Amino acid sequence: KWSNDHVINQSVAIIPALPKEQLLMLKGSVDEIPPPLSPATMNLLMAIGQNHQLTQLMTQLQKMPELHRTEMLTAYNSINLPGLYLAINYGNADIVETIFNSLSEPGYEGLLSKKNLMHILEAKDKNGFSGLFLAISRKDKNVVTSILNALPKLAATHHLDNEQVYKFLSAKNRTSSHVLYHVMANGDADMLKVVLDALPLLIRTCHLTKEQVLDLLKAKDFYGYPGLYLAMQNGHSDIVRVILEALPCLAQEINISASDIVDLLTAKNLARDTGLFIAMQRGHMNVIKTIFNVLPTLFNTFKFDKKNMKTLLLANNSNEYPGLFSAIQHKQQNVVETVYLALSDHARLFGFTAEDIMDFWQHKAPQKYSAFELAFELGHRVIAELILNTLNKMAESYGFTDNPRYIAEKNKMETLLKKASPHTAR
C-alpha cells in the first residue's frame, strides 16, 4: 500500500513542523498521537489506512469550525494530493467507506457547505482527476462500490441536487471526458456493471433526470466521441451487453424509449459514422451478435417498431450509406449472414410484413444499388448467393412465395447469377 517514495514525500512535508506526530505515525503508534491532529497528519492517516483512528476523528471533526473541518478533510501532501485521493490510490476501501459514511450521518447535516462538501468528495489531483475517476480507472471495484453505495444517503443528508450528483458521477477530467468513456473504450465491462447496477437507486433517491442518465450512458469525450462508439469500434461486445441488459431496470426509474436505445446504439463519431457501422465494416461479429441476440429480450419492456429495427439492421452512417453495404464491400460474409438471419429469425417480433421484408431486401444505397447488386458488381458471388438463399427461405417461412415483388426480385437475382461465371471471385 505504501511505497518508499511515498514515505519520503510525506516525511518532507511534515517532519519540519511535526516530528513527534511523524515519528509516532511511522511507528504505527497512532493511538498515542494527541489531538488535535494537523492536516498533514490527517492526510497521512488516510494514506496509510488507519481506519480506527479516522473513525474517531470523523466524530471529533463535527465539533470543529467548518474552515478547519474542511482543511482537515482536504489536506494535501507535499505533491498536492488530498488524503482521500491517496486512500483511493492505495486501495484503502475501508478509509473511503468511513469518510463517505461518516459524512452521511445526521450529525454532519448543515456542517459543510455544498461547495466544500463536493471539494472533499471529488478529491481531485493537480490535473483535475477525481478520486472516483482514479478508482474506476484502476478497476478498484471495492472502492467504487463503497462510494456509490454511500452516495444516496450522503446526498440526502446534505440536500445535494441532481446536477451535483450527476457531475460527481460523470467524474470528468480536465479535458471534459466522462470517466465511463474510458471504461467503455477499454472494454472494462465489470466496472461498467458496478456503476450501472448502482444507477437505479441513485436515480430514485437523487432524482437524476432521463437526460442526465442518457448522458452518462453516452459517456462522450472532449471531442464528442461516445464511449459506446469506441466499444463497438474496438469489438468490446461485453460493454454493449452490459448496457443493454441494464436498460430494463433503468426504465423502471426513468422513461427510456426504444428510440433512446437506438440512439445509443447508433451514436456517431465526428466523421458521422456509427459504432455499429464500423463494427459491421470491421467484422466484429461478437458486437453484432450481442445486439441482435439481446434486443428480442427487450421487447417486453420497450416498444420497438419497424422503423427502429430497420435503422439497426442497416446501420447507416450520416451519408445514409448502410453498414450492411460496407460489410459487403469489405467481404464480411459472416456479418451479412448475421444481419439477414436476425431479420429472418425476428421479423414477426419486429412486426415486419412481407412488404416490409421486400422493402429491406430492395433497399438501395444513395448510389442506387441494392445489397445483392453491390455484392454482384463487386464479384462477391458467395455473398450474393447468400442474400438470394436467405430471401428464398424467408419467403417460404413467412408464406409470400406468390408475392409479385418477391418473384420479380428472385428472378432478377437468379438471372444475374446465371450470367456470371460460377468461378467469379468472392
Tab-separated table of C-alpha atoms in Angstrom:
chain	number	residue	atom	x	y	z
A	1	LYS	CA	0.000	0.000	0.000
A	2	TRP	CA	2.741	2.389	0.896
A	3	SER	CA	5.793	2.750	-1.319
A	4	ASN	CA	9.179	4.089	-0.221
A	5	ASP	CA	8.964	7.174	-2.381
A	6	HIS	CA	5.602	7.988	-0.799
A	7	VAL	CA	7.123	7.786	2.693
A	8	ILE	CA	9.834	10.202	1.605
A	9	ASN	CA	7.329	12.658	0.131
A	10	GLN	CA	5.208	12.609	3.270
A	11	SER	CA	8.215	12.955	5.536
A	12	VAL	CA	9.481	16.005	3.698
A	13	ALA	CA	6.047	17.538	4.108
A	14	ILE	CA	5.575	17.118	7.855
A	15	ILE	CA	8.844	16.372	9.659
A	16	PRO	CA	9.906	20.044	9.993
A	17	ALA	CA	6.679	21.012	11.737
A	18	LEU	CA	5.530	17.760	13.288
A	19	PRO	CA	8.450	15.489	14.215
A	20	LYS	CA	6.587	13.780	17.081
A	21	GLU	CA	3.465	13.070	15.036
A	22	GLN	CA	5.596	11.850	12.161
A	23	LEU	CA	7.598	9.536	14.411
A	24	LEU	CA	4.506	8.011	16.012
A	25	MET	CA	2.803	7.641	12.638
A	26	LEU	CA	5.747	5.844	11.094
A	27	LYS	CA	6.000	3.583	14.165
A	28	GLY	CA	2.314	2.731	13.806
A	29	SER	CA	1.529	4.180	17.247
A	30	VAL	CA	-1.332	6.339	16.008
A	31	ASP	CA	-3.308	5.947	19.240
A	32	GLU	CA	-0.554	7.836	21.079
A	33	ILE	CA	-0.884	10.959	18.912
A	34	PRO	CA	-2.607	13.653	20.975
A	35	PRO	CA	-5.421	15.704	19.407
A	36	PRO	CA	-5.822	17.927	17.587
A	37	LEU	CA	-4.114	16.376	14.599
A	38	SER	CA	-2.717	18.635	11.912
A	39	PRO	CA	-3.995	18.465	8.316
A	40	ALA	CA	-0.672	16.912	7.227
A	41	THR	CA	-1.072	14.084	9.711
A	42	MET	CA	-4.709	13.645	8.705
A	43	ASN	CA	-3.513	13.260	5.119
A	44	LEU	CA	-1.039	10.580	6.150
A	45	LEU	CA	-3.665	8.856	8.271
A	46	MET	CA	-5.856	8.353	5.200
A	47	ALA	CA	-2.924	7.325	3.026
A	48	ILE	CA	-1.687	4.515	5.274
A	49	GLY	CA	-5.170	3.251	6.091
A	50	GLN	CA	-5.515	3.873	9.847
A	51	ASN	CA	-9.269	3.385	9.842
A	52	HIS	CA	-9.858	3.062	13.610
A	53	GLN	CA	-8.218	6.413	14.290
A	54	LEU	CA	-10.054	8.010	11.364
A	55	THR	CA	-13.443	6.813	12.613
A	56	GLN	CA	-12.868	8.606	15.915
A	57	LEU	CA	-11.617	11.728	14.172
A	58	MET	CA	-14.656	11.968	11.901
A	59	THR	CA	-16.796	12.333	15.031
A	60	GLN	CA	-14.416	14.904	16.544
A	61	LEU	CA	-14.453	16.948	13.338
A	62	GLN	CA	-18.135	17.716	13.859
A	63	LYS	CA	-17.121	19.954	16.791
A	64	MET	CA	-14.613	21.995	14.775
A	65	PRO	CA	-15.289	25.182	12.754
A	66	GLU	CA	-16.165	24.458	9.118
A	67	LEU	CA	-12.954	26.008	7.816
A	68	HIS	CA	-10.791	23.721	9.971
A	69	ARG	CA	-13.032	20.742	9.256
A	70	THR	CA	-12.733	21.292	5.504
A	71	GLU	CA	-8.988	21.871	5.777
A	72	MET	CA	-8.573	18.551	7.584
A	73	LEU	CA	-10.659	16.564	5.099
A	74	THR	CA	-8.986	18.115	2.062
A	75	ALA	CA	-5.458	18.059	3.481
A	76	TYR	CA	-2.811	17.844	0.765
A	77	ASN	CA	0.575	16.208	0.902
A	78	SER	CA	3.793	17.698	-0.490
A	79	ILE	CA	2.841	16.843	-4.071
A	80	ASN	CA	-0.676	18.292	-3.810
A	81	LEU	CA	-2.635	15.071	-3.420
A	82	PRO	CA	-5.540	15.053	-0.936
A	83	GLY	CA	-5.793	12.313	1.655
A	84	LEU	CA	-8.945	10.788	0.191
A	85	TYR	CA	-7.257	10.585	-3.205
A	86	LEU	CA	-4.306	8.779	-1.592
A	87	ALA	CA	-6.624	6.371	0.215
A	88	ILE	CA	-8.234	5.531	-3.120
A	89	ASN	CA	-4.845	5.268	-4.808
A	90	TYR	CA	-3.684	2.679	-2.261
A	91	GLY	CA	-6.947	0.753	-2.351
A	92	ASN	CA	-7.979	1.628	1.217
A	93	ALA	CA	-11.674	0.909	0.699
A	94	ASP	CA	-12.359	0.979	4.452
A	95	ILE	CA	-10.991	4.544	4.683
A	96	VAL	CA	-13.137	5.645	1.747
A	97	GLU	CA	-16.186	3.964	3.253
A	98	THR	CA	-15.566	5.583	6.651
A	99	ILE	CA	-15.303	9.078	5.176
A	100	PHE	CA	-18.373	8.770	2.954
A	101	ASN	CA	-20.492	7.032	5.588
A	102	SER	CA	-19.432	9.447	8.341
A	103	LEU	CA	-20.292	12.442	6.189
A	104	SER	CA	-23.680	10.831	5.536
A	105	GLU	CA	-24.581	10.753	9.231
A	106	PRO	CA	-27.202	13.249	10.504
A	107	GLY	CA	-24.566	14.841	12.733
A	108	TYR	CA	-22.897	16.296	9.643
A	109	GLU	CA	-26.060	17.842	8.234
A	110	GLY	CA	-25.512	21.564	7.766
A	111	LEU	CA	-21.880	21.429	8.913
A	112	LEU	CA	-20.418	21.747	5.414
A	113	SER	CA	-21.377	23.994	2.540
A	114	LYS	CA	-22.210	22.118	-0.651
A	115	LYS	CA	-19.165	23.642	-2.305
A	116	ASN	CA	-16.828	22.421	0.435
A	117	LEU	CA	-18.526	19.020	0.549
A	118	MET	CA	-18.092	18.486	-3.193
A	119	HIS	CA	-14.472	19.607	-2.892
A	120	ILE	CA	-13.932	16.906	-0.253
A	121	LEU	CA	-15.776	14.174	-2.145
A	122	GLU	CA	-14.225	14.837	-5.538
A	123	ALA	CA	-10.698	14.726	-4.055
A	124	LYS	CA	-9.043	15.901	-7.260
A	125	ASP	CA	-5.361	15.756	-8.032
A	126	LYS	CA	-3.493	18.682	-9.589
A	127	ASN	CA	-4.509	17.518	-13.069
A	128	GLY	CA	-8.203	17.571	-12.257
A	129	PHE	CA	-8.719	13.815	-11.957
A	130	SER	CA	-11.157	12.993	-9.172
A	131	GLY	CA	-10.860	10.160	-6.694
A	132	LEU	CA	-13.795	8.391	-8.336
A	133	PHE	CA	-12.090	8.727	-11.728
A	134	LEU	CA	-8.966	7.185	-10.204
A	135	ALA	CA	-10.847	4.300	-8.574
A	136	ILE	CA	-12.715	3.449	-11.764
A	137	SER	CA	-9.576	3.760	-13.876
A	138	ARG	CA	-7.702	1.435	-11.506
A	139	LYS	CA	-10.578	-1.070	-11.661
A	140	ASP	CA	-10.950	-1.000	-7.879
A	141	LYS	CA	-14.466	-2.368	-7.528
A	142	ASN	CA	-14.378	-2.308	-3.719
A	143	VAL	CA	-13.649	1.424	-3.559
A	144	VAL	CA	-16.132	2.275	-6.313
A	145	THR	CA	-18.846	0.186	-4.653
A	146	SER	CA	-18.198	1.892	-1.298
A	147	ILE	CA	-18.574	5.323	-2.887
A	148	LEU	CA	-21.686	4.506	-4.912
A	149	ASN	CA	-23.412	2.747	-2.003
A	150	ALA	CA	-22.868	5.731	0.299
A	151	LEU	CA	-23.847	8.390	-2.225
A	152	PRO	CA	-27.678	8.213	-1.889
A	153	LYS	CA	-27.635	8.718	1.889
A	154	LEU	CA	-24.920	11.357	1.630
A	155	ALA	CA	-26.919	13.277	-0.978
A	156	ALA	CA	-29.999	13.134	1.243
A	157	THR	CA	-28.126	14.331	4.353
A	158	HIS	CA	-26.632	17.333	2.569
A	159	HIS	CA	-29.570	18.012	0.218
A	160	LEU	CA	-27.466	17.690	-2.908
A	161	ASP	CA	-29.369	18.377	-6.108
A	162	ASN	CA	-29.340	16.059	-9.116
A	163	GLU	CA	-26.885	18.250	-11.036
A	164	GLN	CA	-24.297	17.946	-8.263
A	165	VAL	CA	-24.736	14.173	-8.113
A	166	TYR	CA	-24.584	13.917	-11.904
A	167	LYS	CA	-21.397	15.993	-12.005
A	168	PHE	CA	-19.828	13.755	-9.361
A	169	LEU	CA	-20.799	10.567	-11.211
A	170	SER	CA	-19.586	11.780	-14.588
A	171	ALA	CA	-16.169	12.351	-12.949
A	172	LYS	CA	-14.906	14.333	-15.898
A	173	ASN	CA	-11.215	15.091	-16.093
A	174	ARG	CA	-9.815	18.434	-17.152
A	175	THR	CA	-10.419	17.575	-20.823
A	176	SER	CA	-14.128	17.075	-20.005
A	177	SER	CA	-14.094	13.373	-20.849
A	178	HIS	CA	-16.527	11.192	-18.895
A	179	VAL	CA	-14.867	8.504	-16.836
A	180	LEU	CA	-17.234	5.934	-18.371
A	181	TYR	CA	-15.875	6.877	-21.791
A	182	HIS	CA	-12.560	5.338	-20.784
A	183	VAL	CA	-14.311	2.338	-19.224
A	184	MET	CA	-16.210	1.617	-22.448
A	185	ALA	CA	-13.320	2.350	-24.792
A	186	ASN	CA	-11.084	-0.031	-22.833
A	187	GLY	CA	-13.719	-2.757	-22.579
A	188	ASP	CA	-13.941	-2.852	-18.773
A	189	ALA	CA	-17.370	-4.484	-18.594
A	190	ASP	CA	-17.068	-5.494	-14.921
A	191	MET	CA	-16.544	-1.904	-13.788
A	192	LEU	CA	-19.299	-0.641	-16.065
A	193	LYS	CA	-21.690	-3.150	-14.480
A	194	VAL	CA	-20.755	-1.940	-10.985
A	195	VAL	CA	-21.689	1.618	-11.954
A	196	LEU	CA	-24.859	0.710	-13.855
A	197	ASP	CA	-26.077	-1.574	-11.056
A	198	ALA	CA	-25.917	1.407	-8.686
A	199	LEU	CA	-27.778	3.760	-11.016
A	200	PRO	CA	-31.430	2.761	-10.313
A	201	LEU	CA	-31.160	3.647	-6.607
A	202	LEU	CA	-29.281	6.849	-7.429
A	203	ILE	CA	-31.965	7.821	-9.937
A	204	ARG	CA	-34.676	7.193	-7.358
A	205	THR	CA	-33.050	8.913	-4.392
A	206	CYS	CA	-31.123	11.697	-6.124
A	207	HIS	CA	-33.755	12.389	-8.788
A	208	LEU	CA	-31.403	12.086	-11.732
A	209	THR	CA	-33.169	13.055	-14.941
A	210	LYS	CA	-33.503	10.978	-18.080
A	211	GLU	CA	-31.166	13.373	-19.888
A	212	GLN	CA	-28.512	13.012	-17.192
A	213	VAL	CA	-28.713	9.210	-17.218
A	214	LEU	CA	-28.541	9.019	-21.004
A	215	ASP	CA	-25.589	11.402	-20.926
A	216	LEU	CA	-23.814	9.041	-18.515
A	217	LEU	CA	-24.550	6.131	-20.845
A	218	LYS	CA	-23.334	8.045	-23.896
A	219	ALA	CA	-20.161	8.950	-21.973
A	220	LYS	CA	-18.668	11.324	-24.520
A	221	ASP	CA	-15.103	12.534	-24.547
A	222	PHE	CA	-13.912	16.099	-25.116
A	223	TYR	CA	-14.373	15.769	-28.885
A	224	GLY	CA	-17.855	14.306	-28.647
A	225	TYR	CA	-16.910	10.689	-29.294
A	226	PRO	CA	-19.322	8.407	-27.371
A	227	GLY	CA	-17.816	5.647	-25.269
A	228	LEU	CA	-20.177	3.092	-26.786
A	229	TYR	CA	-18.953	4.053	-30.258
A	230	LEU	CA	-15.378	3.246	-29.189
A	231	ALA	CA	-16.524	-0.005	-27.583
A	232	MET	CA	-18.169	-1.156	-30.811
A	233	GLN	CA	-15.240	0.017	-32.915
A	234	ASN	CA	-12.857	-1.972	-30.716
A	235	GLY	CA	-15.076	-5.058	-30.624
A	236	HIS	CA	-15.961	-4.869	-26.914
A	237	SER	CA	-19.221	-6.827	-27.044
A	238	ASP	CA	-19.416	-7.197	-23.245
A	239	ILE	CA	-19.788	-3.419	-22.936
A	240	VAL	CA	-22.737	-3.496	-25.335
A	241	ARG	CA	-24.288	-6.433	-23.470
A	242	VAL	CA	-23.937	-4.806	-20.022
A	243	ILE	CA	-25.613	-1.607	-21.232
A	244	LEU	CA	-28.469	-3.404	-22.986
A	245	GLU	CA	-29.091	-5.698	-20.013
A	246	ALA	CA	-29.173	-2.723	-17.622
A	247	LEU	CA	-31.814	-0.830	-19.587
A	248	PRO	CA	-34.959	-2.607	-18.256
A	249	CYS	CA	-34.011	-1.765	-14.641
A	250	LEU	CA	-33.199	1.821	-15.578
A	251	ALA	CA	-36.501	2.085	-17.438
A	252	GLN	CA	-38.358	1.380	-14.195
A	253	GLU	CA	-36.995	4.676	-12.867
A	254	ILE	CA	-36.954	6.897	-15.968
A	255	ASN	CA	-38.879	6.870	-19.220
A	256	ILE	CA	-36.365	5.301	-21.595
A	257	SER	CA	-37.878	4.607	-25.011
A	258	ALA	CA	-36.953	2.284	-27.854
A	259	SER	CA	-35.817	5.348	-29.792
A	260	ASP	CA	-33.422	6.238	-26.963
A	261	ILE	CA	-31.906	2.753	-27.210
A	262	VAL	CA	-31.499	3.066	-30.962
A	263	ASP	CA	-29.842	6.463	-30.445
A	264	LEU	CA	-27.371	4.863	-28.025
A	265	LEU	CA	-26.562	2.030	-30.399
A	266	THR	CA	-26.169	4.371	-33.370
A	267	ALA	CA	-24.061	7.012	-31.609
A	268	LYS	CA	-21.776	8.690	-34.138
A	269	ASN	CA	-18.184	9.880	-34.212
A	270	LEU	CA	-17.093	13.221	-35.666
A	271	ALA	CA	-16.982	11.687	-39.137
A	272	ARG	CA	-20.640	10.762	-38.551
A	273	ASP	CA	-20.092	7.013	-38.717
A	274	THR	CA	-21.928	4.962	-36.101
A	275	GLY	CA	-20.261	2.395	-33.896
A	276	LEU	CA	-22.482	-0.286	-35.390
A	277	PHE	CA	-21.474	0.825	-38.909
A	278	ILE	CA	-17.788	0.435	-38.007
A	279	ALA	CA	-18.435	-2.908	-36.283
A	280	MET	CA	-20.080	-4.233	-39.457
A	281	GLN	CA	-17.314	-2.840	-41.632
A	282	ARG	CA	-14.590	-4.434	-39.488
A	283	GLY	CA	-16.397	-7.707	-38.953
A	284	HIS	CA	-16.796	-7.512	-35.181
A	285	MET	CA	-19.190	-10.447	-35.052
A	286	ASN	CA	-19.308	-10.535	-31.255
A	287	VAL	CA	-20.697	-6.978	-31.141
A	288	ILE	CA	-23.271	-7.554	-33.874
A	289	LYS	CA	-24.469	-10.877	-32.465
A	290	THR	CA	-24.749	-9.391	-28.973
A	291	ILE	CA	-27.034	-6.628	-30.205
A	292	PHE	CA	-29.331	-8.872	-32.218
A	293	ASN	CA	-29.379	-11.594	-29.538
A	294	VAL	CA	-30.250	-9.233	-26.676
A	295	LEU	CA	-32.709	-6.969	-28.477
A	296	PRO	CA	-35.578	-9.505	-28.613
A	297	THR	CA	-35.437	-9.806	-24.811
A	298	LEU	CA	-36.073	-6.060	-24.559
A	299	PHE	CA	-39.365	-6.207	-26.439
A	300	ASN	CA	-41.246	-6.926	-23.203
A	301	THR	CA	-40.133	-3.572	-21.795
A	302	PHE	CA	-39.707	-1.306	-24.803
A	303	LYS	CA	-41.975	-0.731	-27.764
A	304	PHE	CA	-39.735	-1.154	-30.764
A	305	ASP	CA	-41.297	-0.521	-34.141
A	306	LYS	CA	-40.305	-1.483	-37.659
A	307	LYS	CA	-38.545	1.825	-38.211
A	308	ASN	CA	-36.330	1.266	-35.154
A	309	MET	CA	-35.347	-2.184	-36.333
A	310	LYS	CA	-34.627	-1.173	-39.916
A	311	THR	CA	-32.307	1.533	-38.564
A	312	LEU	CA	-30.325	-1.070	-36.617
A	313	LEU	CA	-30.281	-3.667	-39.386
A	314	LEU	CA	-28.976	-1.202	-41.962
A	315	ALA	CA	-26.747	0.819	-39.586
A	316	ASN	CA	-26.499	3.840	-41.890
A	317	ASN	CA	-23.808	6.463	-41.498
A	318	SER	CA	-24.585	10.174	-41.878
A	319	ASN	CA	-24.465	9.817	-45.676
A	320	GLU	CA	-27.217	7.186	-45.493
A	321	TYR	CA	-24.742	4.532	-46.555
A	322	PRO	CA	-25.578	1.286	-44.709
A	323	GLY	CA	-23.087	-0.571	-42.568
A	324	LEU	CA	-24.511	-3.716	-44.166
A	325	PHE	CA	-23.297	-2.486	-47.549
A	326	SER	CA	-19.898	-1.578	-46.112
A	327	ALA	CA	-19.668	-5.137	-44.758
A	328	ILE	CA	-20.338	-6.427	-48.279
A	329	GLN	CA	-17.622	-4.157	-49.670
A	330	HIS	CA	-15.133	-5.498	-47.139
A	331	LYS	CA	-16.125	-9.143	-47.756
A	332	GLN	CA	-17.517	-9.580	-44.243
A	333	GLN	CA	-19.680	-12.567	-45.152
A	334	ASN	CA	-20.418	-13.518	-41.534
A	335	VAL	CA	-21.729	-10.024	-40.807
A	336	VAL	CA	-24.036	-10.083	-43.822
A	337	GLU	CA	-25.326	-13.513	-42.834
A	338	THR	CA	-25.921	-12.422	-39.219
A	339	VAL	CA	-27.915	-9.339	-40.241
A	340	TYR	CA	-30.153	-11.273	-42.617
A	341	LEU	CA	-30.599	-14.082	-40.089
A	342	ALA	CA	-31.589	-11.529	-37.445
A	343	LEU	CA	-34.304	-10.296	-39.769
A	344	SER	CA	-35.315	-13.849	-40.657
A	345	ASP	CA	-35.490	-15.005	-37.024
A	346	HIS	CA	-37.255	-11.971	-35.593
A	347	ALA	CA	-39.286	-10.456	-38.442
A	348	ARG	CA	-42.598	-11.320	-36.769
A	349	LEU	CA	-41.413	-9.922	-33.461
A	350	PHE	CA	-40.326	-6.751	-35.264
A	351	GLY	CA	-43.761	-6.534	-36.882
A	352	PHE	CA	-42.436	-6.922	-40.419
A	353	THR	CA	-44.916	-7.828	-43.167
A	354	ALA	CA	-43.992	-9.395	-46.496
A	355	GLU	CA	-43.866	-5.904	-47.986
A	356	ASP	CA	-41.547	-4.706	-45.209
A	357	ILE	CA	-39.243	-7.648	-45.834
A	358	MET	CA	-39.128	-6.876	-49.540
A	359	ASP	CA	-38.516	-3.190	-48.775
A	360	PHE	CA	-35.473	-4.215	-46.769
A	361	TRP	CA	-34.213	-6.584	-49.465
A	362	GLN	CA	-34.625	-3.961	-52.172
A	363	HIS	CA	-33.272	-1.084	-50.078
A	364	LYS	CA	-30.863	0.946	-52.168
A	365	ALA	CA	-27.856	2.961	-51.085
A	366	PRO	CA	-27.536	6.580	-52.274
A	367	GLN	CA	-25.595	5.128	-55.218
A	368	LYS	CA	-28.864	3.447	-56.265
A	369	TYR	CA	-27.961	-0.199	-55.886
A	370	SER	CA	-29.250	-2.892	-53.528
A	371	ALA	CA	-27.172	-5.156	-51.296
A	372	PHE	CA	-27.409	-8.008	-53.801
A	373	GLU	CA	-26.476	-5.743	-56.711
A	374	LEU	CA	-23.466	-4.419	-54.788
A	375	ALA	CA	-22.241	-7.927	-53.973
A	376	PHE	CA	-22.747	-8.974	-57.581
A	377	GLU	CA	-20.972	-5.938	-59.052
A	378	LEU	CA	-18.005	-6.400	-56.712
A	379	GLY	CA	-17.731	-10.042	-57.702
A	380	HIS	CA	-18.558	-11.339	-54.219
A	381	ARG	CA	-20.567	-14.260	-55.543
A	382	VAL	CA	-20.735	-16.167	-52.258
A	383	ILE	CA	-22.326	-13.164	-50.534
A	384	ALA	CA	-24.715	-12.606	-53.454
A	385	GLU	CA	-25.845	-16.245	-53.274
A	386	LEU	CA	-26.218	-15.940	-49.506
A	387	ILE	CA	-28.566	-12.972	-49.926
A	388	LEU	CA	-30.670	-14.825	-52.509
A	389	ASN	CA	-30.856	-18.044	-50.473
A	390	THR	CA	-31.880	-16.205	-47.308
A	391	LEU	CA	-34.622	-14.367	-49.195
A	392	ASN	CA	-35.955	-17.655	-50.558
A	393	LYS	CA	-36.009	-19.216	-47.090
A	394	MET	CA	-37.844	-16.214	-45.651
A	395	ALA	CA	-40.406	-16.280	-48.437
A	396	GLU	CA	-41.165	-19.904	-47.628
A	397	SER	CA	-41.143	-19.380	-43.859
A	398	TYR	CA	-43.366	-16.303	-43.948
A	399	GLY	CA	-45.609	-17.519	-46.763
A	400	PHE	CA	-45.102	-14.957	-49.501
A	401	THR	CA	-43.667	-17.113	-52.291
A	402	ASP	CA	-46.506	-15.858	-54.504
A	403	ASN	CA	-45.761	-12.179	-53.794
A	404	PRO	CA	-45.151	-10.407	-57.155
A	405	ARG	CA	-42.289	-8.319	-55.751
A	406	TYR	CA	-40.592	-11.412	-54.395
A	407	ILE	CA	-40.989	-13.324	-57.647
A	408	ALA	CA	-39.587	-10.435	-59.695
A	409	GLU	CA	-36.643	-9.916	-57.328
A	410	LYS	CA	-35.886	-13.633	-57.166
A	411	ASN	CA	-35.918	-13.957	-60.946
A	412	LYS	CA	-33.647	-10.926	-61.355
A	413	MET	CA	-31.120	-12.303	-58.860
A	414	GLU	CA	-31.097	-15.757	-60.425
A	415	THR	CA	-30.694	-14.314	-63.927
A	416	LEU	CA	-27.708	-12.223	-62.892
A	417	LEU	CA	-26.042	-15.162	-61.148
A	418	LYS	CA	-26.535	-17.395	-64.196
A	419	LYS	CA	-24.928	-14.791	-66.455
A	420	ALA	CA	-21.907	-14.521	-64.203
A	421	SER	CA	-19.195	-17.126	-64.211
A	422	PRO	CA	-19.583	-19.650	-61.385
A	423	HIS	CA	-15.890	-19.017	-60.745
A	424	THR	CA	-16.387	-15.312	-60.046
A	425	ALA	CA	-14.066	-14.314	-57.210
A	426	ARG	CA	-15.587	-13.818	-53.837
